[in-house]
Coordinates of C-alpha atoms in Angstrom, one line a residue:
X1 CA 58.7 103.5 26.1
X2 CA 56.3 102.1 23.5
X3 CA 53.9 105.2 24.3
X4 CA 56.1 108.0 23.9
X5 CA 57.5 106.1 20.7
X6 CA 53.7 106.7 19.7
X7 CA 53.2 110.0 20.9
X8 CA 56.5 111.4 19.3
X9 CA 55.3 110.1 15.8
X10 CA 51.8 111.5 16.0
X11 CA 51.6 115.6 14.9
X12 CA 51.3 117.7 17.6
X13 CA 47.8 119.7 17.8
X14 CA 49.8 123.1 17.4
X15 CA 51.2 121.4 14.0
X16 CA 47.3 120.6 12.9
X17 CA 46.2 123.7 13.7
X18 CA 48.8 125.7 11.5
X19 CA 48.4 123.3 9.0
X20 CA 44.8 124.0 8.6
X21 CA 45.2 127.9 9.3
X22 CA 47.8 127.9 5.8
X23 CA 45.2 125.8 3.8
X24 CA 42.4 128.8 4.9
X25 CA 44.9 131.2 4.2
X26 CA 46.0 129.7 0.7
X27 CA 42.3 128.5 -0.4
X28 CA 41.5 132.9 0.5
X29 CA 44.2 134.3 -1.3
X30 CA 43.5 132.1 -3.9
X31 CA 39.8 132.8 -4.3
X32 CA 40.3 136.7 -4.1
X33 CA 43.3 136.3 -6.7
X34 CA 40.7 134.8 -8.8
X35 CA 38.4 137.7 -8.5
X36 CA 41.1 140.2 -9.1
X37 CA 42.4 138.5 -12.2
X38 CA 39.0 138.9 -13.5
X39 CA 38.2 142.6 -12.7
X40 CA 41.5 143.3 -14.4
X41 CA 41.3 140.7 -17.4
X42 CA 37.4 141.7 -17.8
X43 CA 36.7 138.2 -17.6
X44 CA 33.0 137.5 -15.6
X45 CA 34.6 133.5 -16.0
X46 CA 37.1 134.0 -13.4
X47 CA 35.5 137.3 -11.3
X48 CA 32.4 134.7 -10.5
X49 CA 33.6 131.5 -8.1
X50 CA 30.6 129.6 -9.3
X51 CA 28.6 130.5 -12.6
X52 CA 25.3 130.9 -10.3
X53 CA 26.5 133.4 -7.8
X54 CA 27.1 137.3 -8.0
X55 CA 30.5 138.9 -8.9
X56 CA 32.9 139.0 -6.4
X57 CA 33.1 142.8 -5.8
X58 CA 37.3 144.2 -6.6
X59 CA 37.0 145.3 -2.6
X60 CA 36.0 141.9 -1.2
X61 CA 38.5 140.6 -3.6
X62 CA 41.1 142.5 -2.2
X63 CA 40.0 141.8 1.1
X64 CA 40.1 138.1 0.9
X65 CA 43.7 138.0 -0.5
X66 CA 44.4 139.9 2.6
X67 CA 42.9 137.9 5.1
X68 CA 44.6 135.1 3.2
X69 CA 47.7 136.6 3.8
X70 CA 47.5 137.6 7.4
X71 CA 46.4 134.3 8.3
X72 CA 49.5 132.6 6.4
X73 CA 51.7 135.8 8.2
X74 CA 49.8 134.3 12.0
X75 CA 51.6 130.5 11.3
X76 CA 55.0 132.3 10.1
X77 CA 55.0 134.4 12.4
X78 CA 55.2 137.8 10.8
X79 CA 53.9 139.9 13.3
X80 CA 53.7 143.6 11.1
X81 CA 52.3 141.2 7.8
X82 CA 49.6 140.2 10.2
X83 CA 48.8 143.6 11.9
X84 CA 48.8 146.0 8.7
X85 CA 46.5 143.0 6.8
X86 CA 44.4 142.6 9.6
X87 CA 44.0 146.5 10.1
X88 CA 43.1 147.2 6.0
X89 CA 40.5 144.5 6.0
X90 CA 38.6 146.0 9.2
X91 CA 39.3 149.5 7.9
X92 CA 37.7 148.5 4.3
X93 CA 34.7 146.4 6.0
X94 CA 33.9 149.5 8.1
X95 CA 34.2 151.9 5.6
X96 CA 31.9 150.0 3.2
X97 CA 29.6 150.1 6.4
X98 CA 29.6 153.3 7.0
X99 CA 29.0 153.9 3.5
X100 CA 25.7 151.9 3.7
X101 CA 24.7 153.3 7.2
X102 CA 25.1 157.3 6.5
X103 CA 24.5 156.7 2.5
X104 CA 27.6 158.9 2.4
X105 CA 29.5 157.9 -1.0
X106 CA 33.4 157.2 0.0
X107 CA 33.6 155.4 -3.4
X108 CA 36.0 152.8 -1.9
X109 CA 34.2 150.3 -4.6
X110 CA 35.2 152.5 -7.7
X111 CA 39.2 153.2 -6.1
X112 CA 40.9 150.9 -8.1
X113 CA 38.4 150.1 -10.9
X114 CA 34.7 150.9 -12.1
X115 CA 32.4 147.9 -11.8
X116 CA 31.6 146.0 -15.4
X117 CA 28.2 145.1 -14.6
X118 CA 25.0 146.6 -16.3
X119 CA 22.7 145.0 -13.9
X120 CA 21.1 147.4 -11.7
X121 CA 22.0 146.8 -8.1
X122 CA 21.7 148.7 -4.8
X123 CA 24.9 149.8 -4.9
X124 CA 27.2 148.7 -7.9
X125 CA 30.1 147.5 -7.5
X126 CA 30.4 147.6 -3.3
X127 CA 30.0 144.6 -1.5
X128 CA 27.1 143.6 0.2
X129 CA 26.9 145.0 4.2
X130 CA 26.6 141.5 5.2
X131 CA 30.2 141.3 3.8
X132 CA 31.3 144.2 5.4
X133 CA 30.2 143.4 8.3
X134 CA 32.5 139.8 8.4
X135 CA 35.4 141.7 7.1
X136 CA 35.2 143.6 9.9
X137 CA 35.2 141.0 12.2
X138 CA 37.9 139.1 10.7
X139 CA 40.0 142.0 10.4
X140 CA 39.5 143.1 14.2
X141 CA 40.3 139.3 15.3
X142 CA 44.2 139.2 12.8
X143 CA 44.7 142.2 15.5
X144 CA 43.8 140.7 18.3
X145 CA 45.3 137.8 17.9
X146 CA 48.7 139.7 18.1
X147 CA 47.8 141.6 21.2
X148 CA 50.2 141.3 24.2
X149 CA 48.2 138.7 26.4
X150 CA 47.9 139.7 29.6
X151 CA 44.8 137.8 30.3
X152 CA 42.5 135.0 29.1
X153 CA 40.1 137.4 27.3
X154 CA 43.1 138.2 24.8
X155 CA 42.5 134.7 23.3
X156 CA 38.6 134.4 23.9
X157 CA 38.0 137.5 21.5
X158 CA 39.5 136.0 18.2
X159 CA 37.7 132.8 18.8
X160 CA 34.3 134.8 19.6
X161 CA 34.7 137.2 16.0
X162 CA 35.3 133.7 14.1
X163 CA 32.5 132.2 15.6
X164 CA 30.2 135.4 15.0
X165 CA 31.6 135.2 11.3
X166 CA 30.8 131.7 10.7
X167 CA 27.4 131.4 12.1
X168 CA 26.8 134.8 10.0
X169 CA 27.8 133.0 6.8
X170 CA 26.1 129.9 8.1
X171 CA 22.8 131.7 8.4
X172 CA 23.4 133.5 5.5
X173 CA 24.3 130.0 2.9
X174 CA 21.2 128.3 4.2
X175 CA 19.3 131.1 3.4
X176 CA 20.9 130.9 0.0
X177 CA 19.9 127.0 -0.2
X178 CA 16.1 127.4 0.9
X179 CA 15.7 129.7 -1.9
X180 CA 16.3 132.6 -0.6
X181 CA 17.2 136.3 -1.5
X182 CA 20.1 136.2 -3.9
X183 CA 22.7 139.3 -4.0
X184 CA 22.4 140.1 -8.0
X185 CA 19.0 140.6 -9.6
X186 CA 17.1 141.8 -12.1
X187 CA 15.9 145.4 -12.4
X188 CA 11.9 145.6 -11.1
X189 CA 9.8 146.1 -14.5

């Protein structure tokens, strides 16, 4: 009796997990919030996340508050939220890939405003493919994640785009720490 006392006391795993998935979601929709109140203020204070790192482009800005907000609409339970967030993020990471793979110019970076930067960069204003490339993935696995599961691989793909994404960003923050290549820089002379 003691035991299940104990055990009735303790959150379940299913409550942890939530919990953690509407932290992620909050800490995302806060940070692109932050970069969209500085595109639109014109304030570089708020549009960077740390005064060392690039811009955050208006696109990846827009994408995080999404992803923010399909994860939060995953733990509420808000299937459409969910599918229509996690179908704009993977529609605007492949665009912006398809933009830098056929060098054809969508302008999806310039749709809502024109970047405020006078630093040359390879392409102003659009997020970097590496970028893309997660949004993609992140986008793909808010879908899948509300597939009808009919088998186990309905669960193993989510789990398999997140780990792709974080050992992607893992790779790429190291890099960033040994000194590596750095997204903004200045013009060749």
């Amino acid at each position: 009796m003691h035991e299940s006392r104990l055990m009735a006391q303790r959150p379940s795993l299913t409550t942890c997990l939530d919990l953690v998935v509407c932290v992620a979601g909050g800490v995302a929709v806060l940070l692109g919030s932050m970069g969209l109140l500085g595109w639109h203020t014109r304030s570089l204070m708020s549009e960077r996340l740390w005064p060392t790192l690039a811009r955050l482009p208006y696109d990846a800005a827009l994408c995080f508050i999404l992803c923010g907000l399909g994860l939060l609409a995953l733990t509420w339970g808000w299937t459409r939220l969910q599918m229509v967030c996690g179908i704009l993020v993977a529609a605007i990471g492949l665009f912006t890939l398809y933009e830098y793979l056929f060098c054809a110019p969508l302008r999806l970076d310039q749709f809502f405003l024109q970047p405020l930067t006078a630093r040359r960069l390879s392409h102003l204003g659009r997020m970097a493919p590496q970028s893309a490339f997660s949004f993609l993935l992140t986008g793909t696995a808010l879908v899948v994640l509300r597939l009808p599961r009919c088998h186990g691989l309905t669960l193993l793909i989510p789990g398999l785009l997140g780990f792709m994404v974080f050992g992607y960003s893992l790779l790429a923050y190291c890099d960033y720490l040994a000194g590596g290549h750095t997204v903004e820089r200045s013009p060749p002379s």
